[in-house]
């Protein structure tokens, strides 16, 4: 039986880069598959539909709700209106013989864990100093064709509540992966994934 390794962390902690690297490189002889989440937010520069997210409108989300295929969803009141992020049970995940990598928030991690079972869903929490995160967020936003600084600030402040120490404990997260050095962090995560898979073999 396979496992889902679920990456979570505050905005600009580097979790998206780590997610992409793990999917591209795999972990030794282990191939990691993914279940792409969905969102109603606009696509950012450099993103591709079906890679970072499936981008759809609220009508598409409502149809999935009607079919009972939404595992979890979150609504964010942004500077530009409501944006939804959600995970759908759309046939992407088969835990019989495959291991998966997913990415999201603590709330989405807990919903996926509760849906598939704690023995099948393992957290990978990415940590980073707040000052470094803010600088990275500013650099990334400046590189956009149309920077959205208000939304950057909203997300940064919201993370303080969404990823409070109390909520991290409630999610049952015991191990953190500090991303001060990307290669070192990736090495630790790969070792963790191999250990978890070998224990399940």
Backbone as a printed PyTorch tensor [residue, N CA C, xyz], in Angstrom:
tensor([[[  0.8380,  -1.2130,   0.0000],
         [  0.0000,   0.0000,   0.0000],
         [  0.8700,   1.2580,   0.0000]],

        [[  0.4360,   2.2430,  -0.7460],
         [  1.1960,   3.4750,  -0.8450],
         [  0.8400,   4.4860,   0.2310]],

        [[  1.5490,   5.5980,   0.1950],
         [  1.3180,   6.6840,   1.1450],
         [  1.2070,   8.0140,   0.4000]],

        [[  0.5830,   8.9660,   1.0730],
         [  0.5300,  10.3470,   0.5900],
         [  1.4280,  11.1790,   1.5040]],

        [[  2.4110,  11.8390,   0.9340],
         [  3.2620,  12.7600,   1.6840],
         [  2.7510,  14.1660,   1.3940]],

        [[  2.3170,  14.8320,   2.4580],
         [  1.5960,  16.0980,   2.2950],
         [  2.4610,  17.2660,   2.7740]],

        [[  2.8610,  18.1190,   1.8280],
         [  3.6930,  19.2710,   2.1460],
         [  2.8220,  20.4440,   2.5750]],

        [[  3.1830,  21.0500,   3.6990],
         [  2.4820,  22.2280,   4.1890],
         [  3.4960,  23.2160,   4.7420]],

        [[  3.1250,  24.4710,   4.7720],
         [  4.0040,  25.5070,   5.2950],
         [  3.4640,  26.8760,   4.9450]],

        [[  3.9860,  27.8700,   5.6020],
         [  3.5470,  29.2360,   5.3410],
         [  3.9400,  29.6730,   3.9340]],

        [[  3.2880,  30.7150,   3.4450],
         [  3.6010,  31.2360,   2.1180],
         [  5.0630,  31.6710,   2.0510]],

        [[  5.6800,  31.4280,   0.9120],
         [  7.0750,  31.7990,   0.6400],
         [  8.0850,  31.0710,   1.5180]],

        [[  7.6940,  29.9090,   2.0490],
         [  8.6410,  29.0940,   2.8150],
         [  9.4680,  28.2110,   1.8930]],

        [[  9.1080,  28.2070,   0.6160],
         [  9.8250,  27.3770,  -0.3500],
         [  9.1560,  26.0540,  -0.6270]],

        [[  7.9390,  25.8650,  -0.1140],
         [  7.2820,  24.5690,  -0.2640],
         [  6.9690,  24.2340,  -1.7190]],

        [[  6.6440,  25.2300,  -2.5420],
         [  6.3490,  24.9570,  -3.9510],
         [  7.5910,  24.4560,  -4.6840]],

        [[  8.7470,  25.0560,  -4.3880],
         [ 10.0010,  24.6140,  -5.0040],
         [ 10.3400,  23.1950,  -4.5720]],

        [[ 10.1910,  22.9200,  -3.2900],
         [ 10.4640,  21.5820,  -2.7690],
         [  9.5110,  20.5670,  -3.3980]],

        [[  8.2570,  20.9150,  -3.5160],
         [  7.2590,  20.0500,  -4.1450],
         [  7.6560,  19.7050,  -5.5780]],

        [[  8.0410,  20.7170,  -6.3520],
         [  8.4280,  20.4740,  -7.7490],
         [  9.6930,  19.6220,  -7.8460]],

        [[ 10.6800,  19.9210,  -6.9990],
         [ 11.9380,  19.1650,  -7.0490],
         [ 11.7040,  17.6880,  -6.7190]],

        [[ 10.8940,  17.4090,  -5.7080],
         [ 10.6300,  16.0250,  -5.3210],
         [  9.9070,  15.2710,  -6.4370]],

        [[  8.9720,  15.9390,  -7.0990],
         [  8.2680,  15.2910,  -8.2040],
         [  9.2110,  15.0300,  -9.3760]],

        [[ 10.0820,  15.9940,  -9.6600],
         [ 11.0090,  15.8520, -10.7880],
         [ 12.0800,  14.7930, -10.5210]],

        [[ 12.6100,  14.7740,  -9.3140],
         [ 13.7500,  13.9230,  -8.9970],
         [ 13.3690,  12.5610,  -8.4460]],

        [[ 12.2030,  12.4800,  -7.8170],
         [ 11.8570,  11.2520,  -7.1190],
         [ 12.7280,  11.0840,  -5.8820]],

        [[ 12.6500,   9.9320,  -5.2580],
         [ 13.4460,   9.6420,  -4.0600],
         [ 14.0920,   8.2820,  -4.2650]],

        [[ 15.3750,   8.3110,  -4.6780],
         [ 16.0960,   7.0900,  -5.0680],
         [ 15.2820,   6.3710,  -6.1380]],

        [[ 14.8430,   5.1390,  -5.8730],
         [ 14.1080,   4.4010,  -6.9010],
         [ 12.5930,   4.5120,  -6.7210]],

        [[ 12.1650,   5.4540,  -5.8850],
         [ 10.7330,   5.6500,  -5.6250],
         [ 10.2080,   6.8010,  -6.4880]],

        [[  9.1880,   6.5180,  -7.2860],
         [  8.5230,   7.5590,  -8.0610],
         [  7.3690,   8.1170,  -7.2400]],

        [[  7.3170,   9.4380,  -7.1410],
         [  6.2300,  10.0830,  -6.4320],
         [  5.2330,  10.6400,  -7.4410]],

        [[  4.0020,  10.2150,  -7.3170],
         [  2.9310,  10.7320,  -8.1500],
         [  2.2770,  11.8990,  -7.4110]],

        [[  1.3580,  12.5820,  -8.0690],
         [  0.7020,  13.6830,  -7.3970],
         [ -0.7640,  13.7320,  -7.7510]],

        [[ -1.5360,  14.3260,  -6.8710],
         [ -2.9320,  14.6340,  -7.1400],
         [ -3.0060,  16.1560,  -7.1400]],

        [[ -3.2050,  16.7100,  -8.2840],
         [ -3.1630,  18.1670,  -8.4210],
         [ -4.4030,  18.7760,  -7.7750]],

        [[ -4.2170,  19.7340,  -6.8560],
         [ -5.3790,  20.3920,  -6.2410],
         [ -6.0260,  21.3800,  -7.2100]],

        [[ -7.1080,  21.9530,  -6.7840],
         [ -7.8700,  22.8790,  -7.6300],
         [ -7.9940,  24.2460,  -6.9550]],

        [[ -8.1930,  25.2680,  -7.7640],
         [ -8.4070,  26.6080,  -7.2280],
         [ -9.2230,  27.4440,  -8.2060]],

        [[ -9.9040,  28.4350,  -7.6490],
         [-10.6320,  29.3980,  -8.4930],
         [ -9.8440,  30.6990,  -8.6440]],

        [[ -8.6570,  30.7770,  -8.0350],
         [ -7.8870,  32.0120,  -8.1650],
         [ -7.2880,  32.1190,  -9.5600]],

        [[ -6.9160,  33.3270,  -9.9890],
         [ -6.3000,  33.4760, -11.3140],
         [ -4.9400,  32.7920, -11.3840]],

        [[ -4.5750,  32.3530, -12.5690],
         [ -3.2790,  31.7220, -12.7850],
         [ -2.1820,  32.7790, -12.7200]],

        [[ -1.0780,  32.4630, -12.0340],
         [  0.0590,  33.3790, -11.9470],
         [  1.0060,  33.1650, -13.1180]],

        [[  1.8620,  34.1540, -13.3480],
         [  2.8790,  34.0380, -14.3910],
         [  3.7160,  32.7830, -14.1320]],

        [[  3.9280,  31.9670, -15.1550],
         [  4.7610,  30.7830, -15.0360],
         [  4.0120,  29.5260, -14.6380]],

        [[  2.7610,  29.6450, -14.1920],
         [  1.9810,  28.4700, -13.8190],
         [  1.3360,  27.8390, -15.0540]],

        [[  1.0080,  26.5560, -14.9300],
         [  0.3340,  25.8380, -16.0070],
         [ -0.8630,  25.0960, -15.4320]],

        [[ -1.9640,  25.1370, -16.1490],
         [ -3.1490,  24.4200, -15.6960],
         [ -2.8600,  22.9200, -15.6490]],

        [[ -3.1490,  22.3010, -14.5020],
         [ -2.8940,  20.8830, -14.3330],
         [ -1.5440,  20.5690, -13.7370]],

        [[ -0.6940,  21.5660, -13.5450],
         [  0.6070,  21.3410, -12.9160],
         [  0.5480,  21.8010, -11.4580]],

        [[  0.5150,  23.1100, -11.2100],
         [  0.3800,  23.6000,  -9.8330],
         [ -1.0340,  23.3600,  -9.3050]],

        [[ -2.0180,  23.6780, -10.1460],
         [ -3.4390,  23.5350,  -9.8070],
         [ -4.2300,  23.2460, -11.0720]],

        [[ -5.4520,  22.7310, -10.8770],
         [ -6.4640,  22.8200, -11.9180],
         [ -7.2230,  24.1140, -11.6490]],

        [[ -7.1840,  25.0140, -12.5940],
         [ -7.8420,  26.3110, -12.4280],
         [ -9.2490,  26.2160, -13.0010]],

        [[-10.2350,  26.5580, -12.1820],
         [-11.6180,  26.5050, -12.6480],
         [-12.4250,  27.6200, -12.0030]],

        [[-13.6320,  27.8200, -12.4990],
         [-14.4790,  28.8660, -11.9410],
         [-15.3590,  28.2770, -10.8410]],

        [[-16.1420,  29.1320, -10.1880],
         [-16.9680,  28.6820,  -9.0700],
         [-18.0670,  27.7310,  -9.5240]],

        [[-18.4990,  27.8430, -10.7850],
         [-19.5140,  26.9240, -11.3020],
         [-18.9630,  25.4910, -11.3530]],

        [[-17.6890,  25.3570, -11.7350],
         [-17.0580,  24.0400, -11.7570],
         [-16.9460,  23.4500, -10.3690]],

        [[-16.6120,  24.2950,  -9.3970],
         [-16.5330,  23.8400,  -8.0060],
         [-17.9060,  23.4050,  -7.5160]],

        [[-18.9180,  24.1530,  -7.8260],
         [-20.2680,  23.8150,  -7.3880],
         [-20.7190,  22.4730,  -7.9590]],

        [[-20.3520,  22.1760,  -9.1990],
         [-20.7090,  20.8980,  -9.8060],
         [-20.0250,  19.7440,  -9.0820]],

        [[-18.7500,  19.9300,  -8.7030],
         [-18.0460,  18.8890,  -7.9400],
         [-18.6820,  18.6940,  -6.5660]],

        [[-19.1020,  19.7930,  -5.9440],
         [-19.8040,  19.6800,  -4.6620],
         [-21.0810,  18.8570,  -4.8350]],

        [[-21.8290,  19.1560,  -5.8970],
         [-23.0930,  18.4780,  -6.1510],
         [-22.8760,  16.9730,  -6.3130]],

        [[-21.7350,  16.6010,  -6.9010],
         [-21.4100,  15.1950,  -7.1040],
         [-20.7900,  14.5380,  -5.8690]],

        [[-20.5690,  15.3170,  -4.8030],
         [-19.9710,  14.7820,  -3.5840],
         [-18.5150,  14.4230,  -3.7310]],

        [[-17.8050,  15.1360,  -4.6090],
         [-16.4150,  14.7970,  -4.8990],
         [-15.3990,  15.7680,  -4.3020]],

        [[-15.8310,  16.6630,  -3.4220],
         [-14.8960,  17.6040,  -2.7990],
         [-14.4650,  17.0430,  -1.4430]],

        [[-13.1780,  16.6780,  -1.3340],
         [-12.6460,  16.1310,  -0.0880],
         [-12.5230,  17.2300,   0.9550]],

        [[-11.9960,  18.3780,   0.5320],
         [-11.8450,  19.5320,   1.4210],
         [-11.8080,  20.7840,   0.5700]],

        [[-12.2090,  21.9040,   1.1890],
         [-12.1280,  23.1820,   0.4830],
         [-11.9240,  24.3120,   1.4790]],

        [[-11.2590,  25.3380,   0.9860],
         [-11.0060,  26.5330,   1.7910],
         [-11.3750,  27.7660,   0.9800]],

        [[-11.9710,  28.7400,   1.6580],
         [-12.3570,  29.9920,   1.0120],
         [-11.5520,  31.1290,   1.6340]],

        [[-10.8950,  31.9240,   0.7900],
         [-10.1090,  33.0590,   1.2560],
         [-10.7070,  34.3390,   0.6730]],

        [[-11.0300,  35.2570,   1.5630],
         [-11.5160,  36.5620,   1.1110],
         [-10.2880,  37.4310,   0.8260]],

        [[ -9.9460,  37.5500,  -0.4320],
         [ -8.7490,  38.2680,  -0.8330],
         [ -9.0850,  39.6970,  -1.2290]],

        [[ -8.0400,  40.4380,  -1.5430],
         [ -8.1890,  41.8130,  -2.0150],
         [ -8.9970,  41.8410,  -3.3150]],

        [[ -9.0120,  40.7270,  -4.0250],
         [ -9.6530,  40.6520,  -5.3490],
         [-10.9470,  39.8580,  -5.3310]],

        [[-11.4600,  39.5600,  -4.1380],
         [-12.6780,  38.7780,  -4.0130],
         [-12.3890,  37.3900,  -3.4760]],

        [[-13.4140,  36.5360,  -3.3670],
         [-13.2110,  35.1960,  -2.7930],
         [-12.4630,  34.2690,  -3.7430]],

        [[-11.4630,  33.5670,  -3.1910],
         [-10.7440,  32.5380,  -3.9320],
         [-10.9160,  31.2340,  -3.1670]],

        [[-11.2120,  30.1520,  -3.8940],
         [-11.3600,  28.8320,  -3.3030],
         [-10.1840,  27.9430,  -3.6940]],

        [[ -9.7210,  27.1510,  -2.7260],
         [ -8.7290,  26.1070,  -2.9670],
         [ -9.3700,  24.8100,  -2.4790]],

        [[ -9.2440,  23.7270,  -3.2430],
         [ -9.9110,  22.5030,  -2.8200],
         [ -9.2450,  21.2700,  -3.4220]],

        [[ -9.5360,  20.1200,  -2.7990],
         [ -9.0530,  18.8330,  -3.2650],
         [-10.2620,  18.0050,  -3.6510]],

        [[-10.2190,  17.4300,  -4.8460],
         [-11.3540,  16.6530,  -5.3420],
         [-11.0020,  15.1720,  -5.4210]],

        [[-11.9730,  14.3300,  -5.1220],
         [-11.8220,  12.8910,  -5.3110],
         [-12.2140,  12.6080,  -6.7580]],

        [[-11.2420,  12.7870,  -7.6380],
         [-11.5100,  12.7340,  -9.0750],
         [-10.7560,  11.5970,  -9.7720]],

        [[-10.3580,  10.6000,  -9.0010],
         [ -9.7060,   9.4340,  -9.5950],
         [ -8.2020,   9.5440,  -9.7390]],

        [[ -7.6110,  10.6360,  -9.2450],
         [ -6.1640,  10.8020,  -9.3750],
         [ -5.3740,   9.9050,  -8.4170]],

        [[ -5.9860,   9.5200,  -7.2920],
         [ -5.2470,   8.8060,  -6.2400],
         [ -5.6290,   7.3360,  -6.1870]],

        [[ -4.6020,   6.4660,  -6.2530],
         [ -4.7660,   5.0230,  -6.1110],
         [ -3.6450,   4.5320,  -5.2090]],

        [[ -3.9630,   4.2760,  -3.9530],
         [ -2.9510,   3.9290,  -2.9630],
         [ -2.6120,   2.4350,  -2.9240]],

        [[ -3.0760,   1.6910,  -3.8980],
         [ -2.7660,   0.2640,  -3.8950],
         [ -1.2710,   0.0110,  -4.0300]],

        [[ -0.6250,   0.7270,  -4.9560],
         [  0.8050,   0.4900,  -5.1620],
         [  1.5770,   1.7470,  -5.5570]],

        [[  1.0110,   2.9240,  -5.3060],
         [  1.6860,   4.1670,  -5.6550],
         [  1.8090,   5.0720,  -4.4330]],

        [[  2.8830,   5.8730,  -4.4340],
         [  3.0910,   6.8810,  -3.3950],
         [  2.8970,   8.2590,  -4.0170]],

        [[  2.2920,   9.1520,  -3.2350],
         [  1.9000,  10.4540,  -3.7580],
         [  2.5110,  11.6000,  -2.9580]],

        [[  2.6210,  12.7320,  -3.6380],
         [  3.0660,  13.9650,  -3.0200],
         [  1.9820,  15.0070,  -3.2630]],

        [[  1.5290,  15.6370,  -2.1800],
         [  0.5230,  16.6790,  -2.2880],
         [  0.9920,  17.9110,  -1.5280]],

        [[  0.3050,  19.0340,  -1.7180],
         [  0.7160,  20.2850,  -1.0960],
         [ -0.5190,  21.0970,  -0.7280]],

        [[ -0.4680,  21.7730,   0.4230],
         [ -1.6090,  22.5800,   0.8490],
         [ -1.4000,  23.1680,   2.2350]],

        [[ -2.5100,  23.4320,   2.9100],
         [ -2.4860,  24.0460,   4.2390],
         [ -2.6280,  22.9740,   5.3200]],

        [[ -2.5370,  23.3890,   6.5710],
         [ -2.7690,  22.4520,   7.6690],
         [ -4.1890,  21.9080,   7.6340]],

        [[ -5.1490,  22.7740,   7.3320],
         [ -6.5470,  22.3490,   7.2850],
         [ -6.7570,  21.3200,   6.1830]],

        [[ -6.1720,  21.5690,   5.0070],
         [ -6.3340,  20.6170,   3.9130],
         [ -5.6010,  19.3110,   4.2180]],

        [[ -4.4300,  19.4000,   4.8370],
         [ -3.7160,  18.1850,   5.2380],
         [ -4.5820,  17.3380,   6.1490]],

        [[ -5.2010,  17.9480,   7.1690],
         [ -6.0050,  17.1910,   8.1200],
         [ -7.2260,  16.5690,   7.4500]],

        [[ -7.8240,  17.2810,   6.4890],
         [ -8.9880,  16.7420,   5.7840],
         [ -8.5980,  15.5340,   4.9350]],

        [[ -7.4720,  15.6300,   4.2290],
         [ -6.9980,  14.5070,   3.4140],
         [ -6.5960,  13.3410,   4.3190]],

        [[ -5.9370,  13.6430,   5.4350],
         [ -5.5580,  12.6020,   6.4000],
         [ -6.7940,  11.8840,   6.9380]],

        [[ -7.8210,  12.6510,   7.2880],
         [ -9.0310,  12.0410,   7.8270],
         [ -9.7720,  11.2310,   6.7580]],

        [[ -9.6600,  11.6450,   5.5220],
         [-10.3470,  10.9700,   4.4200],
         [ -9.6820,   9.6310,   4.0820]],

        [[ -8.3460,   9.6260,   4.0070],
         [ -7.6220,   8.4210,   3.5980],
         [ -7.0560,   7.6220,   4.7720]],

        [[ -6.9330,   8.2640,   5.9600],
         [ -6.4040,   7.5850,   7.1350],
         [ -5.0090,   8.0730,   7.5010]],

        [[ -4.7730,   8.2590,   8.8030],
         [ -3.4960,   8.7960,   9.2740],
         [ -2.3220,   7.8870,   8.9500]],

        [[ -2.5680,   6.5880,   8.8070],
         [ -1.4770,   5.6670,   8.4830],
         [ -1.0510,   5.7890,   7.0300]],

        [[ -1.8590,   6.4770,   6.2080],
         [ -1.5580,   6.6250,   4.7870],
         [ -1.1430,   8.0440,   4.4090]],

        [[ -1.3840,   9.0150,   5.2740],
         [ -1.0930,  10.4170,   4.9470],
         [ -0.1090,  10.9770,   5.9650]],

        [[  1.0890,  11.3190,   5.5110],
         [  2.1570,  11.7800,   6.3980],
         [  2.5200,  13.2300,   6.0840]],

        [[  2.6450,  14.0830,   7.1190],
         [  2.9440,  15.5040,   6.8920],
         [  4.4260,  15.7760,   6.6610]],

        [[  4.6990,  16.7580,   5.8010],
         [  6.0460,  17.3040,   5.6340],
         [  5.9040,  18.8050,   5.8150]],

        [[  6.2150,  19.2780,   7.0230],
         [  6.0190,  20.6950,   7.3370],
         [  7.2940,  21.4850,   7.0570]],

        [[  7.1950,  22.4720,   6.1500],
         [  8.3400,  23.3000,   5.7720],
         [  8.3540,  24.5520,   6.6240]],

        [[  9.4770,  24.8120,   7.2700],
         [  9.6080,  25.9360,   8.1880],
         [ 10.6610,  26.9170,   7.6830]],

        [[ 10.4880,  28.1910,   8.0240],
         [ 11.4510,  29.2310,   7.6510],
         [ 11.2020,  30.4770,   8.4750]],

        [[ 12.2700,  31.2050,   8.7680],
         [ 12.1820,  32.4600,   9.5060],
         [ 11.2430,  33.4380,   8.7960]],

        [[ 10.4050,  34.1410,   9.5770],
         [  9.4130,  35.0560,   8.9940],
         [ 10.0470,  36.1810,   8.1810]],

        [[ 11.1640,  36.7060,   8.6330],
         [ 11.8250,  37.7750,   7.8960],
         [ 12.2940,  37.3240,   6.5260]],

        [[ 12.8520,  36.1250,   6.4710],
         [ 13.2950,  35.5710,   5.1980],
         [ 12.1090,  35.2930,   4.2840]],

        [[ 11.0160,  34.7950,   4.8610],
         [  9.8150,  34.5380,   4.0590],
         [  9.2720,  35.8340,   3.4440]],

        [[  9.2360,  36.8780,   4.2310],
         [  8.7080,  38.1520,   3.7290],
         [  9.5670,  38.6970,   2.6010]],

        [[ 10.8920,  38.5800,   2.7350],
         [ 11.7790,  39.0480,   1.6710],
         [ 11.5850,  38.2300,   0.3980]],

        [[ 11.4520,  36.9210,   0.5430],
         [ 11.2270,  36.0720,  -0.6230],
         [  9.8950,  36.4080,  -1.3000]],

        [[  8.8700,  36.6640,  -0.4840],
         [  7.5580,  36.9960,  -1.0420],
         [  7.6210,  38.3020,  -1.8280]],

        [[  8.3290,  39.2800,  -1.2860],
         [  8.4650,  40.5720,  -1.9660],
         [  9.2230,  40.4120,  -3.2800]],

        [[ 10.3030,  39.6400,  -3.2600],
         [ 11.0720,  39.4020,  -4.4890],
         [ 10.2200,  38.7220,  -5.5570]],

        [[  9.4310,  37.7420,  -5.1320],
         [  8.5850,  37.0180,  -6.0880],
         [  7.5100,  37.9300,  -6.6710]],

        [[  6.9260,  38.7690,  -5.8220],
         [  5.8490,  39.6340,  -6.2980],
         [  6.3760,  40.6990,  -7.2500]],

        [[  7.5590,  41.2150,  -6.9590],
         [  8.1680,  42.2180,  -7.8400],
         [  8.4050,  41.6590,  -9.2440]],

        [[  8.6200,  40.3470,  -9.3320],
         [  8.9130,  39.7260, -10.6190],
         [  7.6610,  39.4920, -11.4580]],

        [[  6.4800,  39.6420, -10.8430],
         [  5.2360,  39.4520, -11.5810],
         [  4.9770,  40.6330, -12.5140]],

        [[  4.3080,  40.3550, -13.6200],
         [  3.9740,  41.4290, -14.5560],
         [  3.0670,  42.4650, -13.9130]],

        [[  2.1430,  41.9960, -13.0750],
         [  1.2630,  42.8910, -12.3170],
         [  1.3280,  42.4900, -10.8450]],

        [[  2.2720,  43.0500, -10.0870],
         [  2.4210,  42.6840,  -8.6690],
         [  1.1400,  42.9400,  -7.8740]],

        [[  0.8520,  42.0160,  -6.9650],
         [ -0.3210,  42.1450,  -6.0970],
         [  0.1790,  42.2430,  -4.6500]],

        [[  0.7030,  43.4010,  -4.2950],
         [  1.3140,  43.5780,  -2.9790],
         [  0.2920,  43.4780,  -1.8530]],

        [[ -0.9200,  43.9650,  -2.0910],
         [ -1.9400,  43.8950,  -1.0390],
         [ -2.2370,  42.4510,  -0.6740]],

        [[ -2.3670,  41.5950,  -1.7030],
         [ -2.6480,  40.1910,  -1.4620],
         [ -1.4550,  39.5060,  -0.8120]],

        [[ -0.2290,  39.8950,  -1.1730],
         [  0.9650,  39.3480,  -0.5400],
         [  0.9380,  39.6210,   0.9580]],

        [[  0.6160,  40.8450,   1.3270],
         [  0.5710,  41.2180,   2.7460],
         [ -0.5540,  40.4890,   3.4810]],

        [[ -1.7090,  40.3620,   2.8310],
         [ -2.8320,  39.6640,   3.4590],
         [ -2.4460,  38.2200,   3.7720]],

        [[ -1.8080,  37.5520,   2.8020],
         [ -1.4170,  36.1580,   3.0010],
         [ -0.3930,  36.0260,   4.1150]],

        [[  0.5530,  36.9410,   4.1530],
         [  1.5980,  36.8780,   5.1740],
         [  0.9760,  36.9850,   6.5760]],

        [[  0.0520,  37.9280,   6.7440],
         [ -0.5830,  38.1150,   8.0450],
         [ -1.5160,  36.9520,   8.3910]],

        [[ -2.2290,  36.4370,   7.3830],
         [ -3.1410,  35.3150,   7.6300],
         [ -2.3890,  34.0750,   8.0840]],

        [[ -1.1560,  33.9040,   7.5820],
         [ -0.3610,  32.7310,   7.9540],
         [ -0.0790,  32.6680,   9.4470]],

        [[  0.0280,  33.8390,  10.0810],
         [  0.3150,  33.8670,  11.5170],
         [ -0.7870,  33.1510,  12.2900]],

        [[ -2.0160,  33.2620,  11.8070],
         [ -3.1380,  32.5800,  12.4540],
         [ -3.2970,  31.1500,  11.9350]],

        [[ -3.2110,  30.9860,  10.6180],
         [ -3.4420,  29.6640,  10.0170],
         [ -2.3960,  28.6410,  10.4340]],

        [[ -1.1650,  29.1210,  10.7050],
         [ -0.0720,  28.2240,  11.0790],
         [  0.4410,  28.5380,  12.4780]],

        [[ -0.4840,  28.8570,  13.3850],
         [ -0.0870,  29.1150,  14.7680],
         [  0.4600,  27.8350,  15.3860]],

        [[  1.2450,  27.9770,  16.4370],
         [  1.8120,  26.8040,  17.1000],
         [  0.7140,  25.8690,  17.6030]],

        [[ -0.3900,  26.4450,  18.0580],
         [ -1.5000,  25.6290,  18.5330],
         [ -2.0690,  24.7690,  17.4080]],

        [[ -2.2280,  25.3530,  16.2250],
         [ -2.7990,  24.6100,  15.1050],
         [ -1.8160,  23.5770,  14.5570]],

        [[ -0.5310,  23.8840,  14.6290],
         [  0.4740,  22.9010,  14.2220],
         [  0.4080,  21.6750,  15.1390]],

        [[  0.2500,  21.9220,  16.4360],
         [  0.1150,  20.8090,  17.3880],
         [ -1.1660,  20.0230,  17.1310]],

        [[ -2.2710,  20.7430,  16.8700],
         [ -3.5540,  20.0870,  16.6160],
         [ -3.4770,  19.1850,  15.3870]],

        [[ -2.6500,  19.5640,  14.4210],
         [ -2.4950,  18.7670,  13.2060],
         [ -1.6280,  17.5330,  13.4400]],

        [[ -1.0310,  17.4340,  14.6290],
         [ -0.2030,  16.2750,  14.9480],
         [  1.1650,  16.3100,  14.3010]],

        [[  1.6480,  17.5040,  13.9420],
         [  2.9520,  17.6270,  13.2890],
         [  4.0420,  17.6780,  14.3550]],

        [[  4.9440,  16.7280,  14.2900],
         [  6.0160,  16.6320,  15.2690],
         [  7.3690,  16.9990,  14.6910]],

        [[  7.5580,  16.7520,  13.3990],
         [  8.8490,  17.0260,  12.7590],
         [  8.7110,  18.1710,  11.7740]],

        [[  9.7230,  19.0770,  11.7760],
         [  9.7340,  20.2050,  10.8450],
         [ 11.0060,  20.1390,  10.0070]],

        [[ 10.8850,  20.6500,   8.7860],
         [ 12.0140,  20.6830,   7.8700],
         [ 12.3350,  22.1460,   7.5680]],

        [[ 13.4310,  22.6270,   8.1830],
         [ 13.7970,  24.0390,   8.0260],
         [ 14.4580,  24.2440,   6.6690]],

        [[ 13.9630,  25.2500,   5.9180],
         [ 14.4100,  25.4640,   4.5490],
         [ 15.3630,  26.6520,   4.4120]],

        [[ 16.3280,  26.7410,   5.3250],
         [ 17.3410,  27.7820,   5.1890],
         [ 18.2950,  27.4810,   4.0520]],

        [[ 18.5400,  26.1920,   3.8130],
         [ 19.3700,  25.7250,   2.7080],
         [ 18.5660,  24.6730,   1.9590]],

        [[ 18.2240,  24.9660,   0.7100],
         [ 17.3190,  24.1090,  -0.0490],
         [ 17.8330,  22.6840,  -0.1870]],

        [[ 19.1030,  22.5080,  -0.5430],
         [ 19.6190,  21.1590,  -0.7820],
         [ 19.6380,  20.3330,   0.4960]],

        [[ 20.0250,  20.9570,   1.5990],
         [ 20.0520,  20.2470,   2.8820],
         [ 18.6320,  19.8490,   3.2790]],

        [[ 17.6980,  20.7600,   3.0830],
         [ 16.2980,  20.4920,   3.4200],
         [ 15.7560,  19.3420,   2.5720]],

        [[ 16.0290,  19.3740,   1.2830],
         [ 15.5860,  18.3020,   0.3920],
         [ 16.1720,  16.9540,   0.8010]],

        [[ 17.4260,  16.9560,   1.2030],
         [ 18.0640,  15.7170,   1.6360],
         [ 17.3710,  15.1110,   2.8370]],

        [[ 17.0190,  15.9450,   3.8050],
         [ 16.3210,  15.4660,   4.9980],
         [ 14.9480,  14.9200,   4.6430]],

        [[ 14.2510,  15.6150,   3.7460],
         [ 12.9050,  15.1790,   3.3620],
         [ 12.9560,  13.8410,   2.6250]],

        [[ 13.9130,  13.7020,   1.7270],
         [ 14.0420,  12.4450,   0.9910],
         [ 14.3340,  11.2790,   1.9330]],

        [[ 15.1850,  11.5080,   2.9240],
         [ 15.4910,  10.4570,   3.8940],
         [ 14.2410,  10.0850,   4.6900]],

        [[ 13.4480,  11.0780,   5.0330],
         [ 12.2080,  10.8480,   5.7750],
         [ 11.2250,  10.0210,   4.9450]],

        [[ 11.0760,  10.3790,   3.6750],
         [ 10.1600,   9.6560,   2.7960],
         [ 10.5920,   8.1930,   2.6530]],

        [[ 11.8780,   7.9630,   2.4450],
         [ 12.3750,   6.5860,   2.3130],
         [ 12.1140,   5.7820,   3.5900]],

        [[ 12.3220,   6.3990,   4.7220],
         [ 12.0950,   5.7300,   6.0090],
         [ 10.6220,   5.3490,   6.1490]],

        [[  9.7320,   6.2810,   5.8080],
         [  8.3020,   6.0030,   5.9330],
         [  7.8550,   4.8910,   4.9890]],

        [[  8.3840,   4.9090,   3.7740],
         [  8.0040,   3.8750,   2.7990],
         [  8.5410,   2.5070,   3.2120]],

        [[  9.7870,   2.4710,   3.6880],
         [ 10.3880,   1.1930,   4.0790],
         [  9.6600,   0.5850,   5.2790]],

        [[  9.1710,   1.4350,   6.1820],
         [  8.4330,   0.9260,   7.3340],
         [  7.1020,   0.3280,   6.9130]],

        [[  6.6000,   0.7550,   5.7700],
         [  5.2970,   0.2890,   5.2910],
         [  5.4390,  -0.9230,   4.3560]],

        [[  6.6890,  -1.2440,   3.9830],
         [  6.8940,  -2.3360,   3.0020],
         [  6.5940,  -3.6960,   3.6130]]])
